[in-house]
PDB file of N, CA, C and O in Angstrom:
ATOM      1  N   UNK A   6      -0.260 -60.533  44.609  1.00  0.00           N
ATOM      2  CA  UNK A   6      -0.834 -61.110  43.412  1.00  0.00           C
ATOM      3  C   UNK A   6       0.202 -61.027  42.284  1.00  0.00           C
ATOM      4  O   UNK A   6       0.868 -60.022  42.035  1.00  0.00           O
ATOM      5  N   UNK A   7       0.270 -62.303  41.570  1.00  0.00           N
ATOM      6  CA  UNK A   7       1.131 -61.880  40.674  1.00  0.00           C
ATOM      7  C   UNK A   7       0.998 -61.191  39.101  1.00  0.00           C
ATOM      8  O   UNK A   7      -0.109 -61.081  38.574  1.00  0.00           O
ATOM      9  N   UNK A   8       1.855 -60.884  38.635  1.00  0.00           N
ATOM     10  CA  UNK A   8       1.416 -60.662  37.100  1.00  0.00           C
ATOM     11  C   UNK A   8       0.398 -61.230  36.126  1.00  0.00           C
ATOM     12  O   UNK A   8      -0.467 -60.642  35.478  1.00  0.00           O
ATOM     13  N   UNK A   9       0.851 -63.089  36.209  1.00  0.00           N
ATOM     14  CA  UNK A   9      -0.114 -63.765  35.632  1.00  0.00           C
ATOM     15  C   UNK A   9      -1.450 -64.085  35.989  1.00  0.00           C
ATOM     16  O   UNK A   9      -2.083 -64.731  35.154  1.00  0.00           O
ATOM     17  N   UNK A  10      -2.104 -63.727  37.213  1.00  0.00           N
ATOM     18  CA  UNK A  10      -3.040 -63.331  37.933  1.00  0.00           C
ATOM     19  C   UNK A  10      -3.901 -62.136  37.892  1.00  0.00           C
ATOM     20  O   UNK A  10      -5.081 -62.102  38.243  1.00  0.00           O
ATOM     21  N   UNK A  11      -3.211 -61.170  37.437  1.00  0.00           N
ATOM     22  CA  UNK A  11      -3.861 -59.825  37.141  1.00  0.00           C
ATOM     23  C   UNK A  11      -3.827 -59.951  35.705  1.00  0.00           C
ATOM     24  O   UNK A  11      -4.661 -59.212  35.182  1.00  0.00           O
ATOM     25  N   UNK A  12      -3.008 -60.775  34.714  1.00  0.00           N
ATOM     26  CA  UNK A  12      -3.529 -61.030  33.562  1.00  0.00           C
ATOM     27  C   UNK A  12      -5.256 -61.212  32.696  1.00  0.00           C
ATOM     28  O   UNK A  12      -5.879 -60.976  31.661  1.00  0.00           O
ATOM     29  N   UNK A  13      -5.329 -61.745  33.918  1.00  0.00           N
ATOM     30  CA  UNK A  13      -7.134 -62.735  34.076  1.00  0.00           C
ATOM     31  C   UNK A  13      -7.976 -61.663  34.032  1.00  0.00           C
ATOM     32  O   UNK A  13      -8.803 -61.593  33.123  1.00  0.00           O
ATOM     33  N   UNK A  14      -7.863 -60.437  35.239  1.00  0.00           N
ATOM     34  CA  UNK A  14      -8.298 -59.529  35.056  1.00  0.00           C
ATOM     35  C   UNK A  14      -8.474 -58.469  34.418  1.00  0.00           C
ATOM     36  O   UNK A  14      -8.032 -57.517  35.061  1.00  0.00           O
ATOM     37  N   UNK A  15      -8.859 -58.213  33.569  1.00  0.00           N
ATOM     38  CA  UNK A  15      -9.244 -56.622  32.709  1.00  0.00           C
ATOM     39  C   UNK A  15      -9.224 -55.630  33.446  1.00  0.00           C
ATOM     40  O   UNK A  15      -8.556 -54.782  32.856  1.00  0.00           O
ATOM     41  N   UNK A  16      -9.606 -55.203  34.497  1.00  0.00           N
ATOM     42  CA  UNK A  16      -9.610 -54.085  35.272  1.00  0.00           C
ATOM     43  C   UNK A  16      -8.233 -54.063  36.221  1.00  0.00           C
ATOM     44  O   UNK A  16      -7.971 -53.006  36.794  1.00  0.00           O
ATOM     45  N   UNK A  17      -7.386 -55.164  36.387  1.00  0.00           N
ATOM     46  CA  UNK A  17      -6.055 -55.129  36.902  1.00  0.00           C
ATOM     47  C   UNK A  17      -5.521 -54.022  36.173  1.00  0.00           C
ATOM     48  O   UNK A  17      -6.006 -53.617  35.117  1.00  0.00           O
ATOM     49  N   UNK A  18      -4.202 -53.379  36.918  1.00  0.00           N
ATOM     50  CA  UNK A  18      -2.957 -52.407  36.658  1.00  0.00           C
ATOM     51  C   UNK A  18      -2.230 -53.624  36.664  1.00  0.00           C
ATOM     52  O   UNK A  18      -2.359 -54.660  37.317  1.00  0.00           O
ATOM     53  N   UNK A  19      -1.154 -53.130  35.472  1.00  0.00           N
ATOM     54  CA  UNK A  19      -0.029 -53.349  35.285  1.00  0.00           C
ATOM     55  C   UNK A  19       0.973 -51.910  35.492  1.00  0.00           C
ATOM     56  O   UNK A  19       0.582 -50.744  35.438  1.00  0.00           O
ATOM     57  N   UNK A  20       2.282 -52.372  35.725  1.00  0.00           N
ATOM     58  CA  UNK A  20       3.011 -51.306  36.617  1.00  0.00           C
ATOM     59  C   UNK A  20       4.246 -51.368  35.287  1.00  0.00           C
ATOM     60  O   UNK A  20       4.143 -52.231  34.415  1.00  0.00           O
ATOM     61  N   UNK A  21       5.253 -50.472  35.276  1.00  0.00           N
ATOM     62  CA  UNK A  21       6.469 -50.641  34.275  1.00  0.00           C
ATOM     63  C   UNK A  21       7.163 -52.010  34.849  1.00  0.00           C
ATOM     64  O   UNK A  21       7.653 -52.705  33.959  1.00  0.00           O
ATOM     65  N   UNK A  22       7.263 -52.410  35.900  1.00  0.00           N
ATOM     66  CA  UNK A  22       7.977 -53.435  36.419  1.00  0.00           C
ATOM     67  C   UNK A  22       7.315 -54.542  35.931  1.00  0.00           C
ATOM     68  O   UNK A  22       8.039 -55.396  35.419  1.00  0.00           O
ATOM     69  N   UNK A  23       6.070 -54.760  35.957  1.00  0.00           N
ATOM     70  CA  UNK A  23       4.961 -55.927  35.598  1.00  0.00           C
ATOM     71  C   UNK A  23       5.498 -55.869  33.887  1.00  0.00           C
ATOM     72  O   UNK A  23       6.285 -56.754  33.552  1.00  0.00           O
ATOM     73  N   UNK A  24       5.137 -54.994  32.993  1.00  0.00           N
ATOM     74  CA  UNK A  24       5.407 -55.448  31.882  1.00  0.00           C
ATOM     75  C   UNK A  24       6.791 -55.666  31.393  1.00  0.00           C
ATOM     76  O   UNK A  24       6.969 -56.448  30.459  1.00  0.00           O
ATOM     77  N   UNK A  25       8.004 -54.907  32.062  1.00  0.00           N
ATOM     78  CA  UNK A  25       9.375 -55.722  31.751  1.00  0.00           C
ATOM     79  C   UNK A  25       9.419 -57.480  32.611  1.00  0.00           C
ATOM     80  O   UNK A  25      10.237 -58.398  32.569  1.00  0.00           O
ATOM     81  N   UNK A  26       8.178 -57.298  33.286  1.00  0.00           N
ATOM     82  CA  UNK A  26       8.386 -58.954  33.855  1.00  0.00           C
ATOM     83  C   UNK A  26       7.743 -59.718  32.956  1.00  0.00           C
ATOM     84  O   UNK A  26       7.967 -60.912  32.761  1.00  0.00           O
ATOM     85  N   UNK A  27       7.015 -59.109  32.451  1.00  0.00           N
ATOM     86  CA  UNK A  27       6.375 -60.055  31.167  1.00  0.00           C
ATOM     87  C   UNK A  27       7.421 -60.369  29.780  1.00  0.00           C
ATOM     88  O   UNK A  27       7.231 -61.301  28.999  1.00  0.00           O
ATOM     89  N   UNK A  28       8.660 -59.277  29.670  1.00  0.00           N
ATOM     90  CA  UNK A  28       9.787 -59.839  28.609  1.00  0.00           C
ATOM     91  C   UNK A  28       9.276 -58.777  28.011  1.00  0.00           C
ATOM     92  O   UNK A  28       8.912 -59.147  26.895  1.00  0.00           O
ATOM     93  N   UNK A  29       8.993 -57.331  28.207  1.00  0.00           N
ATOM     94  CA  UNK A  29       9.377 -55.963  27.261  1.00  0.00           C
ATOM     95  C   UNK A  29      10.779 -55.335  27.524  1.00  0.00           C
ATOM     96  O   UNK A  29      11.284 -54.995  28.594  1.00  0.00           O
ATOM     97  N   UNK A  30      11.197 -55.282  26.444  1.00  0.00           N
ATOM     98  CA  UNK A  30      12.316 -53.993  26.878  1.00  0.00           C
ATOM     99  C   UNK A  30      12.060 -52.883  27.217  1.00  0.00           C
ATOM    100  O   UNK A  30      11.009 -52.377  26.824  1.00  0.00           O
ATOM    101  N   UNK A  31      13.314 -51.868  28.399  1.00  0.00           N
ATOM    102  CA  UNK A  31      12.718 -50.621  28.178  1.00  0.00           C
ATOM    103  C   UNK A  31      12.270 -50.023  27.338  1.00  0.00           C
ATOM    104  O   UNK A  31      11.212 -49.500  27.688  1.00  0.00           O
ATOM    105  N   UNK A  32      12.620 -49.765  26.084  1.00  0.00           N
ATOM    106  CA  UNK A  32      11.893 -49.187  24.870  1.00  0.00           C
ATOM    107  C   UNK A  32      10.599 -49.425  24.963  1.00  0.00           C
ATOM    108  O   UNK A  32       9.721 -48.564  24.898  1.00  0.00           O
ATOM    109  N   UNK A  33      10.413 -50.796  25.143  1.00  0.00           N
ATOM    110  CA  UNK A  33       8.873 -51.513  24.534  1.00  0.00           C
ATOM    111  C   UNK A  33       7.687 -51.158  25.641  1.00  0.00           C
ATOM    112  O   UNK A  33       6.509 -50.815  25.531  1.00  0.00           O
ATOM    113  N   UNK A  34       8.642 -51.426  26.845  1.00  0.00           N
ATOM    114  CA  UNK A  34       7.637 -50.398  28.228  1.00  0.00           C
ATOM    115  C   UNK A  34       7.090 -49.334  28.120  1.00  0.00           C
ATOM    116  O   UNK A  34       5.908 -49.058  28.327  1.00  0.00           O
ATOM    117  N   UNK A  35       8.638 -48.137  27.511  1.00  0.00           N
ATOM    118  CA  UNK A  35       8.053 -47.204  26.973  1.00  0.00           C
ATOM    119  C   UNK A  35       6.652 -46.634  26.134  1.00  0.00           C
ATOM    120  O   UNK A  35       5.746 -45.816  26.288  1.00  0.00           O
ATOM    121  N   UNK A  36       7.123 -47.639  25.154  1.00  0.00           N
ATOM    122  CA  UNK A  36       6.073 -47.087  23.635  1.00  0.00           C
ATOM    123  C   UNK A  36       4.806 -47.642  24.928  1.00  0.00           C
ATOM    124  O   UNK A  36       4.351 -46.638  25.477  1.00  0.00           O
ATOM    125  N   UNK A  37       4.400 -48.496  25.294  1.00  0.00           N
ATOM    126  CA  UNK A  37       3.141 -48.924  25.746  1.00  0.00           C
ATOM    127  C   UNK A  37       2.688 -48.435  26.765  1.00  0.00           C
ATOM    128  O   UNK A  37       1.488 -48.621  26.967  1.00  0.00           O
ATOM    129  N   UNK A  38       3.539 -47.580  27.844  1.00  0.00           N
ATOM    130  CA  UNK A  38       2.914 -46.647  28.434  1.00  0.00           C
ATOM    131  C   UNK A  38       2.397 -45.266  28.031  1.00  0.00           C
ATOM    132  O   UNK A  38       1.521 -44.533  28.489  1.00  0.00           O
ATOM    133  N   UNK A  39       3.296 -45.169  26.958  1.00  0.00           N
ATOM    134  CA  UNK A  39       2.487 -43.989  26.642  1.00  0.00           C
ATOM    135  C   UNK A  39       1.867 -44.054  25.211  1.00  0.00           C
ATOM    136  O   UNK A  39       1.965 -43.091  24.450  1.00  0.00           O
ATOM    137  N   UNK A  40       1.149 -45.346  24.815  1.00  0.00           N
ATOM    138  CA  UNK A  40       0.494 -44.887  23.819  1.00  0.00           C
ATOM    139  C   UNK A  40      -0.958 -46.075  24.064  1.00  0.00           C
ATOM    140  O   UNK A  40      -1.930 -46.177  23.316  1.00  0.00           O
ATOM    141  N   UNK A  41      -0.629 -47.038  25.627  1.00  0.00           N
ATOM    142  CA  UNK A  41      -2.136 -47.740  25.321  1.00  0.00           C
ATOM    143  C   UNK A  41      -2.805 -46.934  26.450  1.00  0.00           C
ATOM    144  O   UNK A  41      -3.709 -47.464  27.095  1.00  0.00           O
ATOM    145  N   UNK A  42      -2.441 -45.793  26.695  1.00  0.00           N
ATOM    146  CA  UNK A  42      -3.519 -45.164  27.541  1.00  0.00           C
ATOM    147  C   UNK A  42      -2.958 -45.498  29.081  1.00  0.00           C
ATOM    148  O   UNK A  42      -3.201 -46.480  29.782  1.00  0.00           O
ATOM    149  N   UNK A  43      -2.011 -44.178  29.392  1.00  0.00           N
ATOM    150  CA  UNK A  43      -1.571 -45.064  30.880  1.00  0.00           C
ATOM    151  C   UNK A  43      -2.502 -43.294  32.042  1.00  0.00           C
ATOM    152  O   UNK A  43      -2.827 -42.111  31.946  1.00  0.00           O
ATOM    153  N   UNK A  44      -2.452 -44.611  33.071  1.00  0.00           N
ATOM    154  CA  UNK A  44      -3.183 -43.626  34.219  1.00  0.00           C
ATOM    155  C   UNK A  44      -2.247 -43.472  34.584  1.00  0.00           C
ATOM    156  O   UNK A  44      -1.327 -44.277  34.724  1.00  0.00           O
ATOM    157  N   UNK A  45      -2.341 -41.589  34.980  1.00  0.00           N
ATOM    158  CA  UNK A  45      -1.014 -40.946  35.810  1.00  0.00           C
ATOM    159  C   UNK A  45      -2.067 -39.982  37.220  1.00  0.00           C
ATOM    160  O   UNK A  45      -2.617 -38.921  36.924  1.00  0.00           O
ATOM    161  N   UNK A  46      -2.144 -40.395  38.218  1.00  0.00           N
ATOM    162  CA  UNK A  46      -2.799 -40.177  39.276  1.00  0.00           C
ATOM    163  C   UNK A  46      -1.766 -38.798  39.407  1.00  0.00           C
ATOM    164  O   UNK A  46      -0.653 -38.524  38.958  1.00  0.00           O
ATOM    165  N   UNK A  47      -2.857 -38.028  40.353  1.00  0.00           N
ATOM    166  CA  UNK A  47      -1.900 -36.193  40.873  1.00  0.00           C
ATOM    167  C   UNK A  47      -1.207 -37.245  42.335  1.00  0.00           C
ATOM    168  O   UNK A  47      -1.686 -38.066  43.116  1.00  0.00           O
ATOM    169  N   UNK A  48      -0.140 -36.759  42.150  1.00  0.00           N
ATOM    170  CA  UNK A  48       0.570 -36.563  43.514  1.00  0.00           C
ATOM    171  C   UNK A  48       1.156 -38.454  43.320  1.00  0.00           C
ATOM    172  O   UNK A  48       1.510 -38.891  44.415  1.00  0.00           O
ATOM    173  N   UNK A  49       1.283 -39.525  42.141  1.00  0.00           N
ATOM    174  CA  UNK A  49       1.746 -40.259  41.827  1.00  0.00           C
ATOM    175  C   UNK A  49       2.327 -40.694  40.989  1.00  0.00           C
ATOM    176  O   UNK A  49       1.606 -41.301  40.197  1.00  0.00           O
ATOM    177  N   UNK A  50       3.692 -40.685  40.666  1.00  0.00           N
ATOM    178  CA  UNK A  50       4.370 -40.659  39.648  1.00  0.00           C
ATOM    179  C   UNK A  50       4.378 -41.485  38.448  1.00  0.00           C
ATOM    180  O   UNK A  50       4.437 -41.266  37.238  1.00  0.00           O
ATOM    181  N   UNK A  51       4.278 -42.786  39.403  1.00  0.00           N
ATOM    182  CA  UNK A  51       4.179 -43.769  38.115  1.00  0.00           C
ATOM    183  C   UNK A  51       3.404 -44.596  37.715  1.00  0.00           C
ATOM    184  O   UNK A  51       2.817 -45.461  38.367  1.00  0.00           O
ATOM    185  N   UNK A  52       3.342 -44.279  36.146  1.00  0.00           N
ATOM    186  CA  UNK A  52       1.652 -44.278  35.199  1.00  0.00           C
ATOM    187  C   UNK A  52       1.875 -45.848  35.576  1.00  0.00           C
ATOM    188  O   UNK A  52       2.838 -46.429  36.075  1.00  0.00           O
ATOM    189  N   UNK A  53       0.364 -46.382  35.058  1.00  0.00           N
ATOM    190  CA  UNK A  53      -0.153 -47.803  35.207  1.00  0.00           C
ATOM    191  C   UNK A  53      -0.908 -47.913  34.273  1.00  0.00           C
ATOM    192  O   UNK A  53      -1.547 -46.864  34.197  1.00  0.00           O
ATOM    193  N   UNK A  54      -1.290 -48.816  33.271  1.00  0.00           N
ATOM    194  CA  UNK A  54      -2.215 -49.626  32.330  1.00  0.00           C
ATOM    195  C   UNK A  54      -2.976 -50.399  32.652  1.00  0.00           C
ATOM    196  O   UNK A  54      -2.521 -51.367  33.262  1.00  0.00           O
ATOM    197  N   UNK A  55      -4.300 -50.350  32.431  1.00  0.00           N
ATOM    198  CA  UNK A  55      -5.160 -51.516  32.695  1.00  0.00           C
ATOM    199  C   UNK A  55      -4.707 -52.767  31.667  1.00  0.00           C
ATOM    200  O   UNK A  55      -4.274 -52.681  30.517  1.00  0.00           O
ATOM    201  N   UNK A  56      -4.928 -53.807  32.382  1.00  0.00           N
ATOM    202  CA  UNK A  56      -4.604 -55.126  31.427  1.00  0.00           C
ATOM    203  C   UNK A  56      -5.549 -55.374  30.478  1.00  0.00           C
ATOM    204  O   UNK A  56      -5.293 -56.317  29.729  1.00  0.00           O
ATOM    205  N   UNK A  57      -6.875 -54.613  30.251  1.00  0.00           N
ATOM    206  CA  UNK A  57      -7.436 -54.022  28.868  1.00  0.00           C
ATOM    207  C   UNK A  57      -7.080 -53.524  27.711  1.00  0.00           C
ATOM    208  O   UNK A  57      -7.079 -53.872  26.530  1.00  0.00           O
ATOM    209  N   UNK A  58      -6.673 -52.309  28.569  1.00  0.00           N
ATOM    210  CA  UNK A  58      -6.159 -51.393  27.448  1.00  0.00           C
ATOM    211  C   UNK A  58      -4.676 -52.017  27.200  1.00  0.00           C
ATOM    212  O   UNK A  58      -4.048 -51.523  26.263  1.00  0.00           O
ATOM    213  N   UNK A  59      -4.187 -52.839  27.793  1.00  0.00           N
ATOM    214  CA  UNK A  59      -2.565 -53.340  26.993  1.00  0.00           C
ATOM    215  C   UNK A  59      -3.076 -54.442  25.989  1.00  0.00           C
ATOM    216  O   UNK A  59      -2.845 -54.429  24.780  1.00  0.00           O
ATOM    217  N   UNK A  60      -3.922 -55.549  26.773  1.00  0.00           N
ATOM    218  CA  UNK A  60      -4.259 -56.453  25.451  1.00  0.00           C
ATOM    219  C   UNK A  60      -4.701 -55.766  24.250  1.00  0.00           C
ATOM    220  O   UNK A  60      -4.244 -55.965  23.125  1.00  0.00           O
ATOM    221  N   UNK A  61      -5.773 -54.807  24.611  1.00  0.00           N
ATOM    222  CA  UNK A  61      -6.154 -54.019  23.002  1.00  0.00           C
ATOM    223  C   UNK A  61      -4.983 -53.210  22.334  1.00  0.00           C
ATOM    224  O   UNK A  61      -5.011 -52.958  21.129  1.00  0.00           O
ATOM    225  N   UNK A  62      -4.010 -52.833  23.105  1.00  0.00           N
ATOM    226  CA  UNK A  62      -2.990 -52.034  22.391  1.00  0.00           C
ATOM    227  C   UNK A  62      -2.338 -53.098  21.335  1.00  0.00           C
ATOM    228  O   UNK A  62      -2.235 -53.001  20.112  1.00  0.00           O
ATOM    229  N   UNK A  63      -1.810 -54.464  22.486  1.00  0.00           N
ATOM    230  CA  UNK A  63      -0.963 -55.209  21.302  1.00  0.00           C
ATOM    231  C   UNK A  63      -1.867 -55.950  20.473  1.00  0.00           C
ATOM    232  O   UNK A  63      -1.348 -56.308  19.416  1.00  0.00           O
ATOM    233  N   UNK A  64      -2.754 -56.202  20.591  1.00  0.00           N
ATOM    234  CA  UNK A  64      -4.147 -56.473  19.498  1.00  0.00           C
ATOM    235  C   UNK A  64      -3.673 -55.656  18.618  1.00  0.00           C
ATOM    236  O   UNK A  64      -2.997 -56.088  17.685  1.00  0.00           O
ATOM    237  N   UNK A  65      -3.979 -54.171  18.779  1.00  0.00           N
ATOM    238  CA  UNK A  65      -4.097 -53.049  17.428  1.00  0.00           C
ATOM    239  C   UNK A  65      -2.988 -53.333  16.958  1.00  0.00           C
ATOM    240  O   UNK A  65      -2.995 -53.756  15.802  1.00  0.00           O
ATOM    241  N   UNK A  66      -2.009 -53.240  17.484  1.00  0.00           N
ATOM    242  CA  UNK A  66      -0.685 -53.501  16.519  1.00  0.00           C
ATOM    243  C   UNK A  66       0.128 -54.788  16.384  1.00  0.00           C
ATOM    244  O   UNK A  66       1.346 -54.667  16.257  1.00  0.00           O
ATOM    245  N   UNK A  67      -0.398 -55.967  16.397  1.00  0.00           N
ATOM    246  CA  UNK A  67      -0.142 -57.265  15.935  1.00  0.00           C
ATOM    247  C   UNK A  67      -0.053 -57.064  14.344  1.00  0.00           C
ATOM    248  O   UNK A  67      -0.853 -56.594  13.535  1.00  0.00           O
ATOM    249  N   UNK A  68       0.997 -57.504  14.240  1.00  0.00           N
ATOM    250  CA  UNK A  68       1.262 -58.000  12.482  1.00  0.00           C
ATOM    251  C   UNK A  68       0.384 -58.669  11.889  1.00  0.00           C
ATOM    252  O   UNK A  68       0.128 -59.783  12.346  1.00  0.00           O
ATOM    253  N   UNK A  69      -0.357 -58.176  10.662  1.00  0.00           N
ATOM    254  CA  UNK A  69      -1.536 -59.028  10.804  1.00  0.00           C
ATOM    255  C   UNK A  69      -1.224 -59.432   8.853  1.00  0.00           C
ATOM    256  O   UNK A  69      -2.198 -59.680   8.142  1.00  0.00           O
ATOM    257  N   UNK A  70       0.243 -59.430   8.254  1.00  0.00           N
ATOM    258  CA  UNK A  70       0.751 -60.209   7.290  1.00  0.00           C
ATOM    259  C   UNK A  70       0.248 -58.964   6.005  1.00  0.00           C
ATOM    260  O   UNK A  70       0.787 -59.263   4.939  1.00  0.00           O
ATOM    261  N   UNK A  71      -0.413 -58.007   5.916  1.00  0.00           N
ATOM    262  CA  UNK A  71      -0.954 -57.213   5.129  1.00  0.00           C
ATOM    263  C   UNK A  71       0.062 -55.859   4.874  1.00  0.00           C
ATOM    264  O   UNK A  71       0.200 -55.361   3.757  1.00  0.00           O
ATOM    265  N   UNK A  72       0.622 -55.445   5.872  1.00  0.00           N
ATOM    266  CA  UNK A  72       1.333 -54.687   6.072  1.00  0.00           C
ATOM    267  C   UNK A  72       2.996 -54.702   5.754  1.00  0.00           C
ATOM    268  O   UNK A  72       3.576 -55.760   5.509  1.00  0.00           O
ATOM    269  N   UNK A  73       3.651 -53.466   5.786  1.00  0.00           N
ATOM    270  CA  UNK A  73       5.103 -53.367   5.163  1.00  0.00           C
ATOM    271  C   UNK A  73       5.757 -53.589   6.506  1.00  0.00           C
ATOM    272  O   UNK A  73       5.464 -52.643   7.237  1.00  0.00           O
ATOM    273  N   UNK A  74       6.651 -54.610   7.213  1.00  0.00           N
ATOM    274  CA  UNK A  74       7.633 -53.932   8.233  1.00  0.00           C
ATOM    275  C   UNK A  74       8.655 -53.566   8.252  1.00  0.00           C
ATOM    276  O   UNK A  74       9.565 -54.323   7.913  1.00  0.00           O
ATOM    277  N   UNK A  75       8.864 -52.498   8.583  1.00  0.00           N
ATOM    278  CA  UNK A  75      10.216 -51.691   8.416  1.00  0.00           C
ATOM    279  C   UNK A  75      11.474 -52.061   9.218  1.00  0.00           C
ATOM    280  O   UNK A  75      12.512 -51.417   9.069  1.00  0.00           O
TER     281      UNK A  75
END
């Protein structure tokens, strides 16, 4: 299944590979795994995001013209 396919879905994982395939930098992978809520399973290393919780992450922090950017 691809990326834009599990897009559709809300309850899909996205993987670090899925969102640099979407055009994040490492940095930007970074900040979004660890701040829209990533699942880190015991005995599996690498965290995953529901495609929920990423749309609501970049929701919350969309420029919304009110704000200073630094």
């Amino acid at each position: 299944m691809s990326v834009d396919d599990r897009l559709a879905n809300p309850h899909a994982v996205l993987t670090r590979t899925d969102l640099a395939d979407l055009g994040w930098p490492r940095r930007g992978v970074d900040a979004i795994i660890r701040h829209a809520g990533a699942i880190v399973l015991p005995g599996y290393s690498r965290p995953v995001v529901t495609v929920a919780d990423y749309r609501r992450f970049l929701e919350t922090h969309r420029y919304d013209g009110r704000t200073r950017i630094r």
